[in-house]
């Protein structure tokens, strides 16, 4: 029998008519012979309003545990309303919150950014399985957990997405459906560019990168629980139909396989161009990359300063690139000179843990290099990767040290 985990975001349950539409979509799938677990968020903006109200009343002196209790109220209410609406449509339902003995998601004692105790959660999920086998639709509060002493905890930003994929993982669900206020994943934000198009599918890796760079459609931490055999998609609540197409998320999250340290196989050369006030000149970057691209030279990176730009190319292309860029320097008054630096090794460190926004990530990478007297020629970072350039002769040692960092 197919088992669906359907997560309804705050806008999807934003008023009575939306709750009824959402509940009807769940009942429709149930009547097709499917088992369904509902994960529900607080009604849109409820959590922010509750925190604002408590701060106004108390003056901002809430403890973390008090904040968690108050923040949970939106999900507690949504779950009760949703479950009651399902029952009004003629199907048995039961809301599950952290006060219920069947509550599955167990965490540590961190009230506002709780870490999931996966082993205990995997064991507790059997209570949800028993309800499903009785023909009952469980409605589970998203975003929440239960700590070691039975206290309410929260999973942090995007917690309801995490709840849905985690429950899907533990139940070996057939599909996880994220119901939100957009049609799926778009080619860009349709509020900014009207011509944005809906993507039929997107890989876990692409979705991870998109989410970590600001896309609000799905929290990246949820993808940690994306199993290879579980289908997943993002759809719009407005259809009132869990079977609509939306955007499908393909492939599994590979866990530690998404943690990697790689050293590019060939040496990388650095070419530095200098000129007064280069950073304020429009189109310089385009001129540099176009000059190299027209001669089939790949650029591995560019760094820019107030009066300089450094281009990274393969050593085998460096002489050609150097001469081409020299011609550009001679022709354009913005540039005054350029130089071809020594050869470097390019090492890329990738980890999903970088999205935790934990202070000190860069120092965790650079400190072992400093201790071993390895000079960093250049470094660049994003929310998913850090790229380090070191002198070529230090490449192998730096690679080994950075591998240890991820262990």
CSV table of C-alpha atoms in Angstrom, one decimal:
chain,number,residue,atom,x,y,z
A,1,UNK,CA,0.0,0.0,0.0
A,2,UNK,CA,1.3,3.5,-0.9
A,3,UNK,CA,2.2,5.7,2.0
A,4,UNK,CA,2.2,9.5,1.5
A,5,UNK,CA,3.6,12.1,3.9
A,6,UNK,CA,2.0,15.4,3.0
A,7,UNK,CA,3.4,18.6,4.5
A,8,UNK,CA,1.2,21.7,4.4
A,9,UNK,CA,3.0,25.0,4.9
A,10,UNK,CA,1.6,28.0,6.7
A,11,UNK,CA,-0.1,29.6,3.7
A,12,UNK,CA,-1.7,26.3,2.8
A,13,UNK,CA,-3.7,26.4,6.0
A,14,UNK,CA,-4.0,30.2,6.1
A,15,UNK,CA,-7.8,30.2,6.7
A,16,UNK,CA,-10.8,28.0,7.1
A,17,UNK,CA,-11.4,27.4,3.4
A,18,UNK,CA,-7.8,26.5,2.8
A,19,UNK,CA,-7.8,24.1,5.7
A,20,UNK,CA,-10.9,22.4,4.3
A,21,UNK,CA,-9.4,22.2,0.8
A,22,UNK,CA,-6.2,20.7,2.2
A,23,UNK,CA,-8.1,18.2,4.3
A,24,UNK,CA,-10.2,17.2,1.3
A,25,UNK,CA,-7.1,16.6,-0.8
A,26,UNK,CA,-5.9,14.3,1.9
A,27,UNK,CA,-9.2,12.4,2.2
A,28,UNK,CA,-9.3,12.0,-1.6
A,29,UNK,CA,-6.0,10.2,-1.6
A,30,UNK,CA,-7.1,8.1,1.4
A,31,UNK,CA,-10.2,7.0,-0.5
A,32,UNK,CA,-7.9,5.8,-3.3
A,33,UNK,CA,-6.6,3.2,-0.8
A,34,UNK,CA,-3.5,5.1,0.3
A,35,UNK,CA,-2.1,5.6,3.8
A,36,UNK,CA,-1.4,9.3,4.6
A,37,UNK,CA,0.5,11.1,7.3
A,38,UNK,CA,-0.1,14.9,7.5
A,39,UNK,CA,2.6,17.3,8.7
A,40,UNK,CA,1.2,20.8,9.3
A,41,UNK,CA,2.8,24.1,10.0
A,42,UNK,CA,1.4,27.0,12.0
A,43,UNK,CA,-1.1,29.2,10.2
A,44,UNK,CA,1.0,31.8,8.2
A,45,UNK,CA,2.8,34.3,10.4
A,46,UNK,CA,1.2,32.9,13.6
A,47,UNK,CA,4.6,32.0,15.2
A,48,UNK,CA,6.0,35.5,14.6
A,49,UNK,CA,2.9,37.1,16.0
A,50,UNK,CA,3.1,34.9,19.1
A,51,UNK,CA,6.7,35.8,19.8
A,52,UNK,CA,5.9,39.5,19.2
A,53,UNK,CA,3.0,39.4,21.5
A,54,UNK,CA,5.0,37.7,24.3
A,55,UNK,CA,7.8,40.1,23.9
A,56,UNK,CA,5.4,43.0,24.2
A,57,UNK,CA,3.9,41.5,27.3
A,58,UNK,CA,7.0,40.3,29.1
A,59,UNK,CA,9.7,42.7,27.7
A,60,UNK,CA,11.9,40.2,25.9
A,61,UNK,CA,12.9,38.2,29.0
A,62,UNK,CA,11.7,34.8,27.9
A,63,UNK,CA,13.9,31.8,28.4
A,64,UNK,CA,14.6,29.5,25.5
A,65,UNK,CA,12.2,26.9,26.9
A,66,UNK,CA,9.5,29.5,27.3
A,67,UNK,CA,10.0,30.6,23.7
A,68,UNK,CA,9.8,27.1,22.4
A,69,UNK,CA,6.5,26.5,24.3
A,70,UNK,CA,5.0,29.7,22.9
A,71,UNK,CA,6.3,29.1,19.3
A,72,UNK,CA,4.8,25.6,19.4
A,73,UNK,CA,1.2,27.0,19.9
A,74,UNK,CA,0.7,27.7,16.2
A,75,UNK,CA,1.5,24.1,15.2
A,76,UNK,CA,-0.6,22.7,18.1
A,77,UNK,CA,-3.6,24.7,16.9
A,78,UNK,CA,-3.1,23.8,13.2
A,79,UNK,CA,-2.9,20.1,13.9
A,80,UNK,CA,-6.1,20.1,16.0
A,81,UNK,CA,-8.0,22.1,13.3
A,82,UNK,CA,-6.7,20.0,10.5
A,83,UNK,CA,-7.5,16.7,12.2
A,84,UNK,CA,-11.0,17.8,13.1
A,85,UNK,CA,-11.6,18.9,9.5
A,86,UNK,CA,-10.5,15.5,8.2
A,87,UNK,CA,-13.0,13.8,10.6
A,88,UNK,CA,-15.8,16.2,9.5
A,89,UNK,CA,-15.2,14.7,6.0
A,90,UNK,CA,-15.9,11.2,7.3
A,91,UNK,CA,-12.4,9.8,7.9
A,92,UNK,CA,-10.9,9.0,11.3
A,93,UNK,CA,-8.0,11.2,12.2
A,94,UNK,CA,-5.8,11.9,15.3
A,95,UNK,CA,-3.6,14.9,15.9
A,96,UNK,CA,-0.2,14.1,17.3
A,97,UNK,CA,1.7,16.8,19.3
A,98,UNK,CA,4.7,16.5,21.7
A,99,UNK,CA,2.3,16.1,24.7
A,100,UNK,CA,1.0,12.8,23.1
A,101,UNK,CA,2.6,9.5,24.0
A,102,UNK,CA,2.8,8.6,20.3
A,103,UNK,CA,4.9,11.7,19.5
A,104,UNK,CA,7.7,10.4,17.2
A,105,UNK,CA,10.4,13.1,16.8
A,106,UNK,CA,12.8,13.0,19.7
A,107,UNK,CA,15.7,15.5,20.1
A,108,UNK,CA,18.4,16.8,22.5
A,109,UNK,CA,17.6,19.5,25.0
A,110,UNK,CA,18.4,22.5,22.8
A,111,UNK,CA,15.1,24.3,22.9
A,112,UNK,CA,15.3,26.5,19.8
A,113,UNK,CA,17.7,24.6,17.5
A,114,UNK,CA,17.3,21.0,18.6
A,115,UNK,CA,19.3,18.2,17.1
A,116,UNK,CA,17.3,15.1,16.2
A,117,UNK,CA,17.9,11.8,18.0
A,118,UNK,CA,17.4,9.6,15.0
A,119,UNK,CA,17.7,6.2,16.7
A,120,UNK,CA,14.9,7.1,19.2
A,121,UNK,CA,12.8,8.7,16.6
A,122,UNK,CA,13.0,5.7,14.3
A,123,UNK,CA,11.8,3.5,17.2
A,124,UNK,CA,9.0,5.9,18.2
A,125,UNK,CA,7.6,6.0,14.7
A,126,UNK,CA,6.0,2.6,15.3
A,127,UNK,CA,3.2,4.4,17.1
A,128,UNK,CA,2.4,6.3,13.9
A,129,UNK,CA,2.5,3.0,12.0
A,130,UNK,CA,0.0,1.5,14.3
A,131,UNK,CA,-2.5,4.4,13.6
A,132,UNK,CA,-2.0,4.0,9.9
A,133,UNK,CA,-2.7,0.3,10.1
A,134,UNK,CA,-6.0,1.1,11.9
A,135,UNK,CA,-7.1,3.3,9.0
A,136,UNK,CA,-6.5,6.5,10.9
A,137,UNK,CA,-4.9,9.6,9.4
A,138,UNK,CA,-2.3,11.0,11.8
A,139,UNK,CA,-1.8,14.8,11.7
A,140,UNK,CA,1.6,15.7,13.2
A,141,UNK,CA,2.8,19.1,14.3
A,142,UNK,CA,5.7,20.2,12.1
A,143,UNK,CA,8.7,22.1,13.4
A,144,UNK,CA,8.5,20.6,16.9
A,145,UNK,CA,10.4,17.9,18.8
A,146,UNK,CA,10.5,16.5,22.3
A,147,UNK,CA,13.6,16.7,24.5
A,148,UNK,CA,15.0,14.1,26.9
A,149,UNK,CA,12.9,15.3,29.8
A,150,UNK,CA,9.7,15.5,27.8
A,151,UNK,CA,10.0,19.3,27.1
A,152,UNK,CA,9.0,20.8,23.8
A,153,UNK,CA,11.8,21.7,21.5
A,154,UNK,CA,11.9,23.3,18.0
A,155,UNK,CA,13.9,22.3,15.0
A,156,UNK,CA,14.8,25.8,13.9
A,157,UNK,CA,14.1,27.5,10.6
A,158,UNK,CA,12.4,25.3,8.0
A,159,UNK,CA,11.7,22.7,10.7
A,160,UNK,CA,8.4,21.5,9.2
A,161,UNK,CA,10.1,20.5,6.0
A,162,UNK,CA,12.6,18.5,8.1
A,163,UNK,CA,9.7,16.9,10.0
A,164,UNK,CA,8.1,15.7,6.8
A,165,UNK,CA,11.2,14.2,5.2
A,166,UNK,CA,12.3,12.7,8.5
A,167,UNK,CA,8.9,11.0,9.1
A,168,UNK,CA,8.9,9.8,5.4
A,169,UNK,CA,12.4,8.4,5.9
A,170,UNK,CA,11.4,6.5,9.1
A,171,UNK,CA,8.2,5.2,7.6
A,172,UNK,CA,9.7,4.1,4.3
A,173,UNK,CA,7.1,6.3,2.6
A,174,UNK,CA,6.3,6.0,-1.0
A,175,UNK,CA,6.2,9.8,-1.5
A,176,UNK,CA,6.7,13.1,0.4
A,177,UNK,CA,4.6,16.0,-0.9
A,178,UNK,CA,5.5,19.5,0.1
A,179,UNK,CA,2.4,21.7,-0.3
A,180,UNK,CA,3.2,25.4,-0.5
A,181,UNK,CA,2.2,28.6,-2.1
A,182,UNK,CA,4.1,28.2,-5.4
A,183,UNK,CA,3.6,25.8,-8.3
A,184,UNK,CA,6.9,24.1,-7.6
A,185,UNK,CA,10.5,25.1,-8.2
A,186,UNK,CA,10.8,27.9,-10.8
A,187,UNK,CA,13.7,28.9,-13.0
A,188,UNK,CA,13.8,32.1,-10.8
A,189,UNK,CA,11.6,34.1,-8.4
A,190,UNK,CA,8.4,34.8,-10.4
A,191,UNK,CA,7.8,37.8,-8.2
A,192,UNK,CA,10.9,39.3,-9.7
A,193,UNK,CA,10.8,38.0,-13.3
A,194,UNK,CA,7.4,37.2,-14.8
A,195,UNK,CA,8.9,34.9,-17.4
A,196,UNK,CA,10.0,32.4,-14.8
A,197,UNK,CA,9.2,28.9,-15.8
A,198,UNK,CA,8.2,25.8,-13.7
A,199,UNK,CA,10.8,23.0,-13.6
A,200,UNK,CA,9.5,19.5,-14.1
A,201,UNK,CA,12.2,18.1,-11.9
A,202,UNK,CA,15.3,19.1,-10.0
A,203,UNK,CA,18.0,16.9,-8.5
A,204,UNK,CA,18.7,16.8,-4.8
A,205,UNK,CA,22.1,18.4,-5.3
A,206,UNK,CA,20.6,21.3,-7.4
A,207,UNK,CA,17.8,21.7,-4.8
A,208,UNK,CA,20.3,21.8,-2.0
A,209,UNK,CA,22.4,24.5,-3.7
A,210,UNK,CA,19.3,26.5,-4.6
A,211,UNK,CA,17.9,26.3,-1.1
A,212,UNK,CA,21.2,27.3,0.5
A,213,UNK,CA,21.4,30.4,-1.7
A,214,UNK,CA,18.1,31.8,-0.6
A,215,UNK,CA,15.2,30.0,-2.3
A,216,UNK,CA,12.4,29.8,0.2
A,217,UNK,CA,10.5,26.8,-1.3
A,218,UNK,CA,12.3,24.1,0.8
A,219,UNK,CA,14.8,24.1,3.6
A,220,UNK,CA,18.0,22.3,2.7
A,221,UNK,CA,18.3,20.4,5.9
A,222,UNK,CA,15.1,18.5,5.0
A,223,UNK,CA,17.0,16.9,2.1
A,224,UNK,CA,19.2,15.0,4.5
A,225,UNK,CA,16.4,12.6,4.9
A,226,UNK,CA,15.6,12.2,1.2
A,227,UNK,CA,15.9,8.4,0.5
A,228,UNK,CA,16.5,7.0,-2.9
A,229,UNK,CA,13.3,5.0,-2.9
A,230,UNK,CA,11.1,7.9,-1.8
A,231,UNK,CA,9.6,10.1,-4.4
A,232,UNK,CA,9.3,13.8,-3.5
A,233,UNK,CA,7.6,16.8,-5.1
A,234,UNK,CA,6.6,20.4,-4.4
A,235,UNK,CA,3.1,21.5,-5.4
A,236,UNK,CA,0.8,24.5,-5.0
A,237,UNK,CA,-2.0,24.3,-2.3
A,238,UNK,CA,-4.4,26.1,-4.7
A,239,UNK,CA,-5.0,22.9,-6.7
A,240,UNK,CA,-6.5,21.1,-3.7
A,241,UNK,CA,-5.0,17.9,-5.2
A,242,UNK,CA,-2.0,16.0,-3.9
A,243,UNK,CA,-1.7,14.1,-7.3
A,244,UNK,CA,-0.8,17.2,-9.4
A,245,UNK,CA,2.6,17.3,-11.0
A,246,UNK,CA,4.5,20.2,-9.5
A,247,UNK,CA,8.3,19.8,-9.4
A,248,UNK,CA,9.7,16.4,-8.6
A,249,UNK,CA,13.0,16.2,-6.6
A,250,UNK,CA,15.1,13.4,-8.0
A,251,UNK,CA,17.8,11.2,-6.6
A,252,UNK,CA,18.8,10.5,-3.0
A,253,UNK,CA,20.6,12.6,-0.5
A,254,UNK,CA,23.9,10.7,-0.3
A,255,UNK,CA,24.8,11.8,3.3
A,256,UNK,CA,28.5,11.8,3.8
A,257,UNK,CA,29.0,11.5,0.0
A,258,UNK,CA,28.0,15.1,-0.2
A,259,UNK,CA,31.0,15.8,2.1
A,260,UNK,CA,34.1,15.8,-0.1
A,261,UNK,CA,37.6,17.2,-0.5
A,262,UNK,CA,38.9,17.3,-4.0
A,263,UNK,CA,42.2,18.6,-5.5
A,264,UNK,CA,42.0,19.5,-9.1
A,265,UNK,CA,44.2,17.2,-11.2
A,266,UNK,CA,46.2,19.9,-12.9
A,267,UNK,CA,48.1,22.9,-11.6
A,268,UNK,CA,46.3,26.3,-11.7
A,269,UNK,CA,48.0,29.5,-12.6
A,270,UNK,CA,47.0,33.0,-11.4
A,271,UNK,CA,47.1,36.1,-13.6
A,272,UNK,CA,46.7,39.4,-11.8
A,273,UNK,CA,45.5,42.5,-13.6
A,274,UNK,CA,45.9,45.9,-11.9
A,275,UNK,CA,44.6,49.4,-12.5
A,276,UNK,CA,43.3,52.4,-10.5
A,277,UNK,CA,39.8,52.0,-9.2
A,278,UNK,CA,39.0,48.8,-11.3
A,279,UNK,CA,36.2,47.8,-9.0
A,280,UNK,CA,34.2,50.8,-9.9
A,281,UNK,CA,34.5,50.3,-13.7
A,282,UNK,CA,31.5,48.7,-15.4
A,283,UNK,CA,32.1,45.7,-17.7
A,284,UNK,CA,35.7,44.8,-16.8
A,285,UNK,CA,34.8,41.3,-15.7
A,286,UNK,CA,32.9,40.7,-19.0
A,287,UNK,CA,35.9,41.9,-21.0
A,288,UNK,CA,38.3,39.6,-19.2
A,289,UNK,CA,36.1,36.5,-19.4
A,290,UNK,CA,35.0,37.2,-23.0
A,291,UNK,CA,38.7,37.6,-24.1
A,292,UNK,CA,39.5,34.2,-22.7
A,293,UNK,CA,36.3,32.4,-23.7
A,294,UNK,CA,36.6,33.4,-27.3
A,295,UNK,CA,39.9,31.6,-27.2
A,296,UNK,CA,38.4,28.5,-25.5
A,297,UNK,CA,40.2,29.1,-22.2
A,298,UNK,CA,38.3,28.1,-19.1
A,299,UNK,CA,38.3,30.3,-16.1
A,300,UNK,CA,38.3,28.4,-12.7
A,301,UNK,CA,37.7,31.5,-10.6
A,302,UNK,CA,38.1,35.2,-10.4
A,303,UNK,CA,38.8,37.4,-7.3
A,304,UNK,CA,38.4,41.2,-7.4
A,305,UNK,CA,39.8,44.0,-5.2
A,306,UNK,CA,39.7,47.7,-5.4
A,307,UNK,CA,42.6,48.0,-7.8
A,308,UNK,CA,43.0,44.4,-9.1
A,309,UNK,CA,41.4,41.3,-10.5
A,310,UNK,CA,43.0,37.9,-10.4
A,311,UNK,CA,42.0,35.2,-12.9
A,312,UNK,CA,42.6,31.4,-12.3
A,313,UNK,CA,43.3,29.3,-15.4
A,314,UNK,CA,44.9,25.9,-16.0
A,315,UNK,CA,48.7,26.1,-16.2
A,316,UNK,CA,48.6,24.6,-19.7
A,317,UNK,CA,46.5,27.7,-20.8
A,318,UNK,CA,48.4,30.2,-18.7
A,319,UNK,CA,50.9,31.5,-21.4
A,320,UNK,CA,48.1,31.9,-23.9
A,321,UNK,CA,45.9,33.6,-21.4
A,322,UNK,CA,48.7,35.8,-20.2
A,323,UNK,CA,49.4,37.1,-23.7
A,324,UNK,CA,45.7,37.6,-24.5
A,325,UNK,CA,45.1,39.6,-21.4
A,326,UNK,CA,48.2,41.6,-22.0
A,327,UNK,CA,46.7,42.7,-25.3
A,328,UNK,CA,43.6,43.7,-23.3
A,329,UNK,CA,45.7,45.7,-20.9
A,330,UNK,CA,47.4,47.6,-23.8
A,331,UNK,CA,44.1,48.4,-25.5
A,332,UNK,CA,42.2,49.5,-22.4
A,333,UNK,CA,43.3,52.5,-20.3
A,334,UNK,CA,41.6,51.1,-17.2
A,335,UNK,CA,44.3,48.5,-16.9
A,336,UNK,CA,47.9,49.5,-16.1
A,337,UNK,CA,49.7,46.1,-15.9
A,338,UNK,CA,49.4,42.4,-15.3
A,339,UNK,CA,51.6,39.6,-13.9
A,340,UNK,CA,51.7,35.8,-14.2
A,341,UNK,CA,52.1,34.3,-10.7
A,342,UNK,CA,53.4,30.9,-9.6
A,343,UNK,CA,51.5,27.7,-9.9
A,344,UNK,CA,49.0,26.7,-7.3
A,345,UNK,CA,46.9,23.7,-6.3
A,346,UNK,CA,43.1,24.1,-6.2
A,347,UNK,CA,41.3,22.3,-3.4
A,348,UNK,CA,37.5,22.3,-3.0
A,349,UNK,CA,35.9,21.4,0.3
A,350,UNK,CA,32.1,20.6,0.1
A,351,UNK,CA,29.9,19.9,3.1
A,352,UNK,CA,26.2,20.2,3.8
A,353,UNK,CA,27.2,21.3,7.3
A,354,UNK,CA,28.3,24.6,5.9
A,355,UNK,CA,24.6,25.6,5.7
A,356,UNK,CA,24.4,25.6,9.5
A,357,UNK,CA,25.8,29.1,9.5
A,358,UNK,CA,28.0,28.1,12.4
A,359,UNK,CA,30.6,30.8,13.2
A,360,UNK,CA,34.2,29.6,12.6
A,361,UNK,CA,33.7,27.5,9.5
A,362,UNK,CA,36.4,29.3,7.5
A,363,UNK,CA,38.8,29.2,10.5
A,364,UNK,CA,38.2,25.4,10.8
A,365,UNK,CA,39.5,25.1,7.2
A,366,UNK,CA,42.4,27.5,7.5
A,367,UNK,CA,43.7,26.8,11.0
A,368,UNK,CA,45.3,23.4,10.2
A,369,UNK,CA,47.0,24.9,7.2
A,370,UNK,CA,48.4,27.8,9.3
A,371,UNK,CA,49.7,25.3,11.9
A,372,UNK,CA,51.5,23.4,9.1
A,373,UNK,CA,53.0,26.6,7.6
A,374,UNK,CA,51.0,26.3,4.4
A,375,UNK,CA,50.3,29.7,2.8
A,376,UNK,CA,46.8,30.3,1.3
A,377,UNK,CA,47.2,32.1,-1.9
A,378,UNK,CA,43.5,32.7,-2.4
A,379,UNK,CA,40.3,31.5,-0.8
A,380,UNK,CA,36.6,31.8,-1.9
A,381,UNK,CA,33.5,30.4,-0.3
A,382,UNK,CA,29.8,29.9,-0.7
A,383,UNK,CA,27.2,28.3,1.5
A,384,UNK,CA,28.1,24.8,0.2
A,385,UNK,CA,31.7,24.9,-0.7
A,386,UNK,CA,35.1,26.5,0.2
A,387,UNK,CA,37.8,26.7,-2.5
A,388,UNK,CA,41.4,27.1,-1.3
A,389,UNK,CA,44.4,27.8,-3.5
A,390,UNK,CA,47.8,27.0,-2.1
A,391,UNK,CA,51.3,26.8,-3.6
A,392,UNK,CA,51.6,23.8,-5.8
A,393,UNK,CA,54.3,22.1,-3.7
A,394,UNK,CA,51.9,22.3,-0.7
A,395,UNK,CA,48.9,20.8,-2.5
A,396,UNK,CA,49.2,17.2,-1.4
A,397,UNK,CA,49.7,18.1,2.3
A,398,UNK,CA,46.9,20.6,2.3
A,399,UNK,CA,44.6,18.1,0.7
A,400,UNK,CA,45.4,15.6,3.4
A,401,UNK,CA,44.8,18.1,6.2
A,402,UNK,CA,41.5,19.2,4.8
A,403,UNK,CA,40.3,15.7,4.5
A,404,UNK,CA,40.9,15.3,8.2
A,405,UNK,CA,38.7,18.4,8.8
A,406,UNK,CA,35.7,16.6,7.4
A,407,UNK,CA,36.2,13.3,9.2
